[in-house]
PDB file of C-alpha atoms and ligand atoms in Angstrom:
ATOM      1  CA  UNK A 281     -48.791 -30.951 -40.401  1.00 63.00           C
ATOM      2  CA  UNK A 282     -51.312 -32.615 -42.613  1.00 84.00           C
ATOM      3  CA  UNK A 283     -49.954 -32.366 -46.194  1.00 92.00           C
ATOM      4  CA  UNK A 284     -53.299 -30.968 -47.364  1.00 94.00           C
ATOM      5  CA  UNK A 285     -53.030 -27.979 -44.999  1.00 95.00           C
ATOM      6  CA  UNK A 286     -49.452 -27.454 -46.064  1.00 96.00           C
ATOM      7  CA  UNK A 287     -50.358 -27.485 -49.776  1.00 96.00           C
ATOM      8  CA  UNK A 288     -53.384 -25.208 -49.265  1.00 96.00           C
ATOM      9  CA  UNK A 289     -51.263 -22.710 -47.327  1.00 97.00           C
ATOM     10  CA  UNK A 290     -48.687 -22.585 -50.119  1.00 97.00           C
ATOM     11  CA  UNK A 291     -51.373 -22.132 -52.775  1.00 97.00           C
ATOM     12  CA  UNK A 292     -53.142 -19.466 -50.694  1.00 97.00           C
ATOM     13  CA  UNK A 293     -49.972 -17.419 -50.197  1.00 97.00           C
ATOM     14  CA  UNK A 294     -48.763 -17.800 -53.792  1.00 97.00           C
ATOM     15  CA  UNK A 295     -52.178 -16.542 -54.948  1.00 96.00           C
ATOM     16  CA  UNK A 296     -52.189 -13.704 -52.422  1.00 95.00           C
ATOM     17  CA  UNK A 297     -48.708 -12.501 -53.358  1.00 95.00           C
ATOM     18  CA  UNK A 298     -49.594 -12.800 -57.070  1.00 93.00           C
ATOM     19  CA  UNK A 299     -52.712 -10.655 -56.607  1.00 92.00           C
ATOM     20  CA  UNK A 300     -50.983  -7.976 -54.540  1.00 88.00           C
ATOM     21  CA  UNK A 301     -48.701  -6.652 -57.244  1.00 76.00           C
ATOM     22  CA  UNK A 302     -47.094  -3.974 -55.116  1.00 81.00           C
ATOM     23  CA  UNK A 303     -43.892  -2.126 -55.803  1.00 90.00           C
ATOM     24  CA  UNK A 304     -41.449  -0.728 -53.273  1.00 92.00           C
ATOM     25  CA  UNK A 305     -43.141   2.683 -53.046  1.00 91.00           C
ATOM     26  CA  UNK A 306     -46.505   1.179 -52.146  1.00 90.00           C
ATOM     27  CA  UNK A 307     -45.206  -0.917 -49.236  1.00 91.00           C
ATOM     28  CA  UNK A 308     -46.382   0.454 -45.898  1.00 85.00           C
ATOM     29  CA  UNK A 309     -43.894   0.109 -43.092  1.00 88.00           C
ATOM     30  CA  UNK A 310     -45.383   0.322 -39.611  1.00 88.00           C
ATOM     31  CA  UNK A 311     -43.442   1.273 -36.526  1.00 92.00           C
ATOM     32  CA  UNK A 312     -43.716  -1.896 -34.426  1.00 97.00           C
ATOM     33  CA  UNK A 313     -39.958  -2.550 -34.501  1.00 98.00           C
ATOM     34  CA  UNK A 314     -39.034   0.921 -33.228  1.00 98.00           C
ATOM     35  CA  UNK A 315     -38.886  -0.004 -29.508  1.00 97.00           C
ATOM     36  CA  UNK A 316     -36.309  -2.639 -30.464  1.00 98.00           C
ATOM     37  CA  UNK A 317     -34.027  -0.360 -32.480  1.00 98.00           C
ATOM     38  CA  UNK A 318     -31.201  -0.825 -29.959  1.00 98.00           C
ATOM     39  CA  UNK A 319     -31.332  -4.568 -30.595  1.00 98.00           C
ATOM     40  CA  UNK A 320     -31.608  -4.102 -34.363  1.00 98.00           C
ATOM     41  CA  UNK A 321     -28.736  -1.621 -34.502  1.00 98.00           C
ATOM     42  CA  UNK A 322     -26.658  -3.616 -32.027  1.00 98.00           C
ATOM     43  CA  UNK A 323     -26.026  -6.660 -34.204  1.00 96.00           C
ATOM     44  CA  UNK A 324     -23.148  -6.984 -36.614  1.00 93.00           C
ATOM     45  CA  UNK A 325     -24.710 -10.064 -38.232  1.00 98.00           C
ATOM     46  CA  UNK A 326     -27.437 -10.130 -40.898  1.00 98.00           C
ATOM     47  CA  UNK A 327     -31.004 -10.098 -39.585  1.00 98.00           C
ATOM     48  CA  UNK A 328     -33.408 -12.836 -40.662  1.00 98.00           C
ATOM     49  CA  UNK A 329     -36.896 -11.774 -41.835  1.00 98.00           C
ATOM     50  CA  UNK A 330     -38.745 -15.093 -41.527  1.00 98.00           C
ATOM     51  CA  UNK A 331     -42.002 -15.224 -43.499  1.00 98.00           C
ATOM     52  CA  UNK A 332     -41.090 -11.909 -45.137  1.00 98.00           C
ATOM     53  CA  UNK A 333     -44.122 -11.751 -47.482  1.00 97.00           C
ATOM     54  CA  UNK A 334     -44.157  -8.404 -49.320  1.00 95.00           C
ATOM     55  CA  UNK A 335     -41.255  -7.142 -47.254  1.00 96.00           C
ATOM     56  CA  UNK A 336     -42.682  -4.537 -44.843  1.00 96.00           C
ATOM     57  CA  UNK A 337     -40.062  -5.434 -42.251  1.00 98.00           C
ATOM     58  CA  UNK A 338     -37.338  -6.051 -44.820  1.00 97.00           C
ATOM     59  CA  UNK A 339     -37.856  -2.438 -45.919  1.00 97.00           C
ATOM     60  CA  UNK A 340     -37.754  -1.185 -42.316  1.00 97.00           C
ATOM     61  CA  UNK A 341     -34.440  -2.969 -41.793  1.00 98.00           C
ATOM     62  CA  UNK A 342     -32.972  -1.779 -45.105  1.00 97.00           C
ATOM     63  CA  UNK A 343     -33.924   1.789 -44.208  1.00 96.00           C
ATOM     64  CA  UNK A 344     -31.899   1.296 -41.013  1.00 97.00           C
ATOM     65  CA  UNK A 345     -28.906   0.176 -43.080  1.00 97.00           C
ATOM     66  CA  UNK A 346     -29.125  -3.422 -41.853  1.00 98.00           C
ATOM     67  CA  UNK A 347     -28.127  -6.528 -43.810  1.00 98.00           C
ATOM     68  CA  UNK A 348     -31.226  -8.658 -44.349  1.00 98.00           C
ATOM     69  CA  UNK A 349     -31.856 -12.290 -45.229  1.00 98.00           C
ATOM     70  CA  UNK A 350     -35.483 -12.564 -46.373  1.00 98.00           C
ATOM     71  CA  UNK A 351     -37.271 -15.943 -46.412  1.00 98.00           C
ATOM     72  CA  UNK A 352     -40.695 -17.210 -47.309  1.00 98.00           C
ATOM     73  CA  UNK A 353     -42.414 -20.347 -48.580  1.00 98.00           C
ATOM     74  CA  UNK A 354     -43.759 -18.380 -51.558  1.00 98.00           C
ATOM     75  CA  UNK A 355     -41.579 -18.162 -54.683  1.00 98.00           C
ATOM     76  CA  UNK A 356     -43.676 -15.224 -55.813  1.00 97.00           C
ATOM     77  CA  UNK A 357     -42.958 -13.319 -52.588  1.00 97.00           C
ATOM     78  CA  UNK A 358     -39.250 -14.016 -52.886  1.00 98.00           C
ATOM     79  CA  UNK A 359     -39.141 -12.906 -56.554  1.00 96.00           C
ATOM     80  CA  UNK A 360     -40.882  -9.675 -55.566  1.00 96.00           C
ATOM     81  CA  UNK A 361     -38.434  -9.082 -52.702  1.00 97.00           C
ATOM     82  CA  UNK A 362     -35.501  -9.469 -55.111  1.00 97.00           C
ATOM     83  CA  UNK A 363     -37.078  -7.025 -57.565  1.00 96.00           C
ATOM     84  CA  UNK A 364     -38.133  -4.415 -54.984  1.00 97.00           C
ATOM     85  CA  UNK A 365     -35.107  -4.642 -52.702  1.00 97.00           C
ATOM     86  CA  UNK A 366     -31.893  -5.243 -54.637  1.00 97.00           C
ATOM     87  CA  UNK A 367     -30.020  -4.373 -51.411  1.00 97.00           C
ATOM     88  CA  UNK A 368     -31.221  -7.559 -49.695  1.00 98.00           C
ATOM     89  CA  UNK A 369     -28.200  -9.639 -48.823  1.00 98.00           C
ATOM     90  CA  UNK A 370     -29.814 -13.025 -49.488  1.00 98.00           C
ATOM     91  CA  UNK A 371     -33.215 -14.594 -50.100  1.00 98.00           C
ATOM     92  CA  UNK A 372     -34.287 -18.155 -49.432  1.00 98.00           C
ATOM     93  CA  UNK A 373     -37.476 -19.957 -50.341  1.00 98.00           C
ATOM     94  CA  UNK A 374     -38.288 -22.786 -47.927  1.00 98.00           C
ATOM     95  CA  UNK A 375     -41.073 -24.144 -45.795  1.00 98.00           C
ATOM     96  CA  UNK A 376     -40.586 -23.657 -42.036  1.00 98.00           C
ATOM     97  CA  UNK A 377     -42.216 -27.049 -41.505  1.00 98.00           C
ATOM     98  CA  UNK A 378     -39.057 -28.605 -42.992  1.00 98.00           C
ATOM     99  CA  UNK A 379     -36.907 -26.782 -40.441  1.00 98.00           C
ATOM    100  CA  UNK A 380     -35.037 -23.506 -40.836  1.00 98.00           C
ATOM    101  CA  UNK A 381     -32.375 -23.737 -43.531  1.00 96.00           C
ATOM    102  CA  UNK A 382     -29.515 -22.220 -41.521  1.00 98.00           C
ATOM    103  CA  UNK A 383     -26.604 -23.466 -39.421  1.00 98.00           C
ATOM    104  CA  UNK A 384     -26.757 -23.486 -35.612  1.00 98.00           C
ATOM    105  CA  UNK A 385     -26.158 -20.102 -33.934  1.00 97.00           C
ATOM    106  CA  UNK A 386     -26.355 -18.095 -37.186  1.00 98.00           C
ATOM    107  CA  UNK A 387     -28.299 -15.039 -35.991  1.00 98.00           C
ATOM    108  CA  UNK A 388     -28.354 -12.509 -33.177  1.00 98.00           C
ATOM    109  CA  UNK A 389     -31.711 -11.139 -34.317  1.00 98.00           C
ATOM    110  CA  UNK A 390     -34.626 -12.867 -36.068  1.00 98.00           C
ATOM    111  CA  UNK A 391     -37.908 -11.201 -37.023  1.00 98.00           C
ATOM    112  CA  UNK A 392     -41.065 -13.262 -37.553  1.00 98.00           C
ATOM    113  CA  UNK A 393     -43.895 -10.820 -38.210  1.00 98.00           C
ATOM    114  CA  UNK A 394     -47.325 -12.452 -38.521  1.00 98.00           C
ATOM    115  CA  UNK A 395     -45.758 -15.664 -39.801  1.00 98.00           C
ATOM    116  CA  UNK A 396     -45.804 -18.008 -36.773  1.00 98.00           C
ATOM    117  CA  UNK A 397     -49.561 -18.377 -36.356  1.00 98.00           C
ATOM    118  CA  UNK A 398     -50.398 -20.887 -39.078  1.00 98.00           C
ATOM    119  CA  UNK A 399     -49.484 -24.148 -37.414  1.00 98.00           C
ATOM    120  CA  UNK A 400     -50.632 -26.969 -35.147  1.00 97.00           C
ATOM    121  CA  UNK A 401     -49.257 -26.908 -31.607  1.00 98.00           C
ATOM    122  CA  UNK A 402     -46.728 -29.603 -32.480  1.00 97.00           C
ATOM    123  CA  UNK A 403     -45.478 -27.767 -35.566  1.00 98.00           C
ATOM    124  CA  UNK A 404     -45.379 -24.422 -33.733  1.00 98.00           C
ATOM    125  CA  UNK A 405     -43.187 -25.967 -31.032  1.00 98.00           C
ATOM    126  CA  UNK A 406     -40.933 -27.512 -33.683  1.00 98.00           C
ATOM    127  CA  UNK A 407     -40.443 -24.172 -35.471  1.00 98.00           C
ATOM    128  CA  UNK A 408     -39.773 -22.410 -32.151  1.00 98.00           C
ATOM    129  CA  UNK A 409     -37.141 -25.028 -31.296  1.00 98.00           C
ATOM    130  CA  UNK A 410     -35.571 -24.475 -34.718  1.00 98.00           C
ATOM    131  CA  UNK A 411     -35.484 -20.738 -33.997  1.00 98.00           C
ATOM    132  CA  UNK A 412     -33.652 -21.527 -30.783  1.00 97.00           C
ATOM    133  CA  UNK A 413     -31.157 -23.596 -32.765  1.00 98.00           C
ATOM    134  CA  UNK A 414     -30.323 -20.855 -35.276  1.00 98.00           C
ATOM    135  CA  UNK A 415     -30.099 -18.072 -32.661  1.00 98.00           C
ATOM    136  CA  UNK A 416     -26.884 -17.447 -30.762  1.00 97.00           C
ATOM    137  CA  UNK A 417     -27.201 -17.654 -26.964  1.00 96.00           C
ATOM    138  CA  UNK A 418     -28.444 -14.210 -25.931  1.00 97.00           C
ATOM    139  CA  UNK A 419     -30.045 -13.721 -29.385  1.00 98.00           C
ATOM    140  CA  UNK A 420     -33.429 -12.044 -29.854  1.00 98.00           C
ATOM    141  CA  UNK A 421     -36.608 -13.073 -31.626  1.00 98.00           C
ATOM    142  CA  UNK A 422     -39.009 -10.222 -32.414  1.00 98.00           C
ATOM    143  CA  UNK A 423     -42.469 -11.338 -33.444  1.00 98.00           C
ATOM    144  CA  UNK A 424     -46.132 -10.530 -33.806  1.00 98.00           C
ATOM    145  CA  UNK A 425     -48.943 -13.089 -33.742  1.00 98.00           C
ATOM    146  CA  UNK A 426     -52.757 -13.029 -33.898  1.00 98.00           C
ATOM    147  CA  UNK A 427     -54.595 -12.424 -30.617  1.00 98.00           C
ATOM    148  CA  UNK A 428     -57.645 -14.459 -29.578  1.00 98.00           C
ATOM    149  CA  UNK A 429     -59.531 -11.120 -29.796  1.00 98.00           C
ATOM    150  CA  UNK A 430     -58.733 -10.659 -33.509  1.00 98.00           C
ATOM    151  CA  UNK A 431     -62.383 -11.135 -34.511  1.00 97.00           C
ATOM    152  CA  UNK A 432     -62.025  -9.005 -37.681  1.00 97.00           C
ATOM    153  CA  UNK A 433     -59.581 -11.608 -38.995  1.00 96.00           C
ATOM    154  CA  UNK A 434     -61.152 -14.909 -38.008  1.00 95.00           C
ATOM    155  CA  UNK A 435     -60.675 -15.373 -34.257  1.00 96.00           C
ATOM    156  CA  UNK A 436     -63.180 -17.905 -32.968  1.00 94.00           C
ATOM    157  CA  UNK A 437     -64.540 -18.546 -36.476  1.00 96.00           C
ATOM    158  CA  UNK A 438     -64.570 -21.758 -38.524  1.00 95.00           C
ATOM    159  CA  UNK A 439     -63.837 -25.261 -37.286  1.00 95.00           C
ATOM    160  CA  UNK A 440     -61.686 -25.402 -34.158  1.00 97.00           C
ATOM    161  CA  UNK A 441     -59.042 -28.003 -34.998  1.00 96.00           C
ATOM    162  CA  UNK A 442     -57.219 -27.619 -31.657  1.00 97.00           C
ATOM    163  CA  UNK A 443     -57.745 -25.093 -28.879  1.00 97.00           C
ATOM    164  CA  UNK A 444     -57.204 -21.628 -30.451  1.00 98.00           C
ATOM    165  CA  UNK A 445     -56.441 -23.142 -33.913  1.00 98.00           C
ATOM    166  CA  UNK A 446     -59.125 -22.737 -36.603  1.00 97.00           C
ATOM    167  CA  UNK A 447     -59.635 -23.885 -40.175  1.00 96.00           C
ATOM    168  CA  UNK A 448     -60.417 -20.712 -42.130  1.00 90.00           C
ATOM    169  CA  UNK A 449     -62.756 -20.306 -45.111  1.00 86.00           C
ATOM    170  CA  UNK A 450     -59.790 -20.911 -47.448  1.00 88.00           C
ATOM    171  CA  UNK A 451     -59.237 -24.282 -45.750  1.00 94.00           C
ATOM    172  CA  UNK A 452     -55.989 -23.092 -44.156  1.00 96.00           C
ATOM    173  CA  UNK A 453     -55.026 -23.084 -40.473  1.00 97.00           C
ATOM    174  CA  UNK A 454     -54.897 -19.960 -38.335  1.00 97.00           C
ATOM    175  CA  UNK A 455     -53.924 -19.801 -34.667  1.00 98.00           C
ATOM    176  CA  UNK A 456     -55.017 -17.082 -32.237  1.00 98.00           C
ATOM    177  CA  UNK A 457     -52.884 -16.672 -29.110  1.00 98.00           C
ATOM    178  CA  UNK A 458     -53.606 -15.534 -25.597  1.00 98.00           C
ATOM    179  CA  UNK A 459     -50.858 -14.503 -23.213  1.00 98.00           C
ATOM    180  CA  UNK A 460     -50.703 -17.948 -21.593  1.00 98.00           C
ATOM    181  CA  UNK A 461     -50.205 -19.580 -25.031  1.00 98.00           C
ATOM    182  CA  UNK A 462     -47.260 -17.291 -25.757  1.00 98.00           C
ATOM    183  CA  UNK A 463     -45.682 -17.950 -22.356  1.00 98.00           C
ATOM    184  CA  UNK A 464     -46.110 -21.705 -22.887  1.00 98.00           C
ATOM    185  CA  UNK A 465     -44.738 -21.848 -26.440  1.00 98.00           C
ATOM    186  CA  UNK A 466     -41.771 -19.643 -25.505  1.00 98.00           C
ATOM    187  CA  UNK A 467     -41.058 -21.220 -22.125  1.00 97.00           C
ATOM    188  CA  UNK A 468     -37.441 -21.877 -23.089  1.00 95.00           C
ATOM    189  CA  UNK A 469     -36.907 -18.166 -23.784  1.00 97.00           C
ATOM    190  CA  UNK A 470     -36.851 -15.103 -21.537  1.00 97.00           C
ATOM    191  CA  UNK A 471     -39.812 -12.877 -22.349  1.00 98.00           C
ATOM    192  CA  UNK A 472     -38.532  -9.307 -22.605  1.00 98.00           C
ATOM    193  CA  UNK A 473     -41.683  -7.680 -24.017  1.00 98.00           C
ATOM    194  CA  UNK A 474     -45.251  -8.942 -24.431  1.00 98.00           C
ATOM    195  CA  UNK A 475     -48.171  -6.686 -25.194  1.00 98.00           C
ATOM    196  CA  UNK A 476     -51.526  -7.018 -26.898  1.00 98.00           C
ATOM    197  CA  UNK A 477     -52.297  -4.175 -29.261  1.00 97.00           C
ATOM    198  CA  UNK A 478     -54.201  -2.990 -32.317  1.00 97.00           C
ATOM    199  CA  UNK A 479     -52.596  -2.770 -35.750  1.00 95.00           C
ATOM    200  CA  UNK A 480     -54.121  -0.483 -38.388  1.00 92.00           C
ATOM    201  CA  UNK A 481     -52.151  -1.585 -41.461  1.00 88.00           C
ATOM    202  CA  UNK A 482     -55.108  -3.534 -42.863  1.00 90.00           C
ATOM    203  CA  UNK A 483     -58.551  -2.213 -43.838  1.00 92.00           C
ATOM    204  CA  UNK A 484     -60.019  -3.667 -40.626  1.00 97.00           C
ATOM    205  CA  UNK A 485     -58.259  -3.240 -37.284  1.00 97.00           C
ATOM    206  CA  UNK A 486     -56.204  -6.221 -36.231  1.00 97.00           C
ATOM    207  CA  UNK A 487     -55.610  -7.378 -32.630  1.00 98.00           C
ATOM    208  CA  UNK A 488     -52.235  -8.952 -32.120  1.00 98.00           C
ATOM    209  CA  UNK A 489     -49.415  -9.515 -29.674  1.00 98.00           C
ATOM    210  CA  UNK A 490     -46.086  -7.770 -30.063  1.00 98.00           C
ATOM    211  CA  UNK A 491     -43.380  -9.890 -28.470  1.00 98.00           C
ATOM    212  CA  UNK A 492     -39.636  -9.820 -27.864  1.00 98.00           C
ATOM    213  CA  UNK A 493     -38.033 -12.976 -26.470  1.00 98.00           C
ATOM    214  CA  UNK A 494     -34.403 -13.756 -25.756  1.00 98.00           C
ATOM    215  CA  UNK A 495     -32.734 -17.126 -26.045  1.00 95.00           C
ATOM    216  CA  UNK A 496     -30.617 -17.321 -22.909  1.00 89.00           C
ATOM    217  CA  UNK A 497     -29.227 -20.846 -22.889  1.00 72.00           C
ATOM    218  CA  UNK A 498     -25.482 -21.034 -22.424  1.00 54.00           C
ATOM    219  CA  UNK A 499     -25.188 -17.645 -20.679  1.00 46.00           C
TER     220      UNK A 499
HETATM  221  C1  SAM B 798     -49.325 -12.428 -43.054  1.00 61.98           C
HETATM  222  S1  SAM B 798     -47.925 -12.726 -44.078  1.00 61.98           S
HETATM  223  C2  SAM B 798     -46.722 -11.741 -43.215  1.00 61.98           C
HETATM  224  C3  SAM B 798     -45.712 -11.141 -44.133  1.00 61.98           C
HETATM  225  C4  SAM B 798     -44.747 -10.129 -43.484  1.00 61.98           C
HETATM  226  N1  SAM B 798     -43.944 -10.734 -42.441  1.00 61.98           N
HETATM  227  C5  SAM B 798     -45.512  -8.949 -42.948  1.00 61.98           C
HETATM  228  O1  SAM B 798     -45.715  -8.840 -41.739  1.00 61.98           O
HETATM  229  O2  SAM B 798     -45.961  -8.154 -43.759  1.00 61.98           O
HETATM  230  C6  SAM B 798     -47.416 -14.381 -43.660  1.00 61.98           C
HETATM  231  C7  SAM B 798     -46.244 -14.890 -44.502  1.00 61.98           C
HETATM  232  O3  SAM B 798     -45.778 -16.120 -43.890  1.00 61.98           O
HETATM  233  C8  SAM B 798     -45.458 -17.019 -44.920  1.00 61.98           C
HETATM  234  N2  SAM B 798     -45.593 -18.407 -44.417  1.00 61.98           N
HETATM  235  C9  SAM B 798     -46.703 -18.990 -43.916  1.00 61.98           C
HETATM  236  N3  SAM B 798     -46.466 -20.282 -43.620  1.00 61.98           N
HETATM  237  C10 SAM B 798     -45.157 -20.508 -43.948  1.00 61.98           C
HETATM  238  C11 SAM B 798     -44.322 -21.663 -43.891  1.00 61.98           C
HETATM  239  N4  SAM B 798     -44.783 -22.834 -43.471  1.00 61.98           N
HETATM  240  N5  SAM B 798     -43.019 -21.545 -44.289  1.00 61.98           N
HETATM  241  C12 SAM B 798     -42.549 -20.356 -44.755  1.00 61.98           C
HETATM  242  N6  SAM B 798     -43.310 -19.239 -44.853  1.00 61.98           N
HETATM  243  C13 SAM B 798     -44.594 -19.313 -44.454  1.00 61.98           C
HETATM  244  C14 SAM B 798     -46.503 -16.749 -46.001  1.00 61.98           C
HETATM  245  O4  SAM B 798     -46.104 -17.253 -47.262  1.00 61.98           O
HETATM  246  C15 SAM B 798     -46.637 -15.226 -45.919  1.00 61.98           C
HETATM  247  O5  SAM B 798     -45.817 -14.588 -46.847  1.00 61.98           O
END
């Protein structure tokens, strides 16, 4: 990715996490992971929350008694996670564009909630291949990404840098997926669940895809 986009994204998210000075009690957990509770409860390994932000999903997993490794590019987000969730097993601050800082086949379950839609096609494919690398064969990736119908949050707005990838007002990149995009990006995985839906966590409704894919190689 262009280093300017990378730098702007970091600044944007550091600023955002600085402004949202939330504590544990104010974090709203939504129920999107519930259909996957068998998967979440079935692993004996820690679960990776990739692009954890304020920790909505980290909290969901902690409430289920799971061991969590929470990661983000934002130092501020990671500091807040440590303060709000002392139970977190580990935190790591790194940029996904540099690869995922874990050994091959480290995880049975990875969660990437609203964190994989900020990249060019090339970078998205790279990060997805890295996810494949750190998952065990048969491992699951649970994710949500923007839908092309997410007009309340920028879909179709700003300069189109690539098909379905826009430069937002803040000068950062935002991708909006349709079903064909998801099937193409995750062609190496088995798609177990794929559904477009509306999320009400934010002030304005958000259209997104909820997805569960399984890395099957080696089975
Ligand atoms: C919309 S927030 C989602 C936070 C959380 N997963 C949730 O659903 O509430 C996106 C998060 O992805 C992180 N992120 C974006 N690009 C990243 C990158 N290149 N490397 C690591 N984290 C990144 C941001 O810092 C931000 O915290």
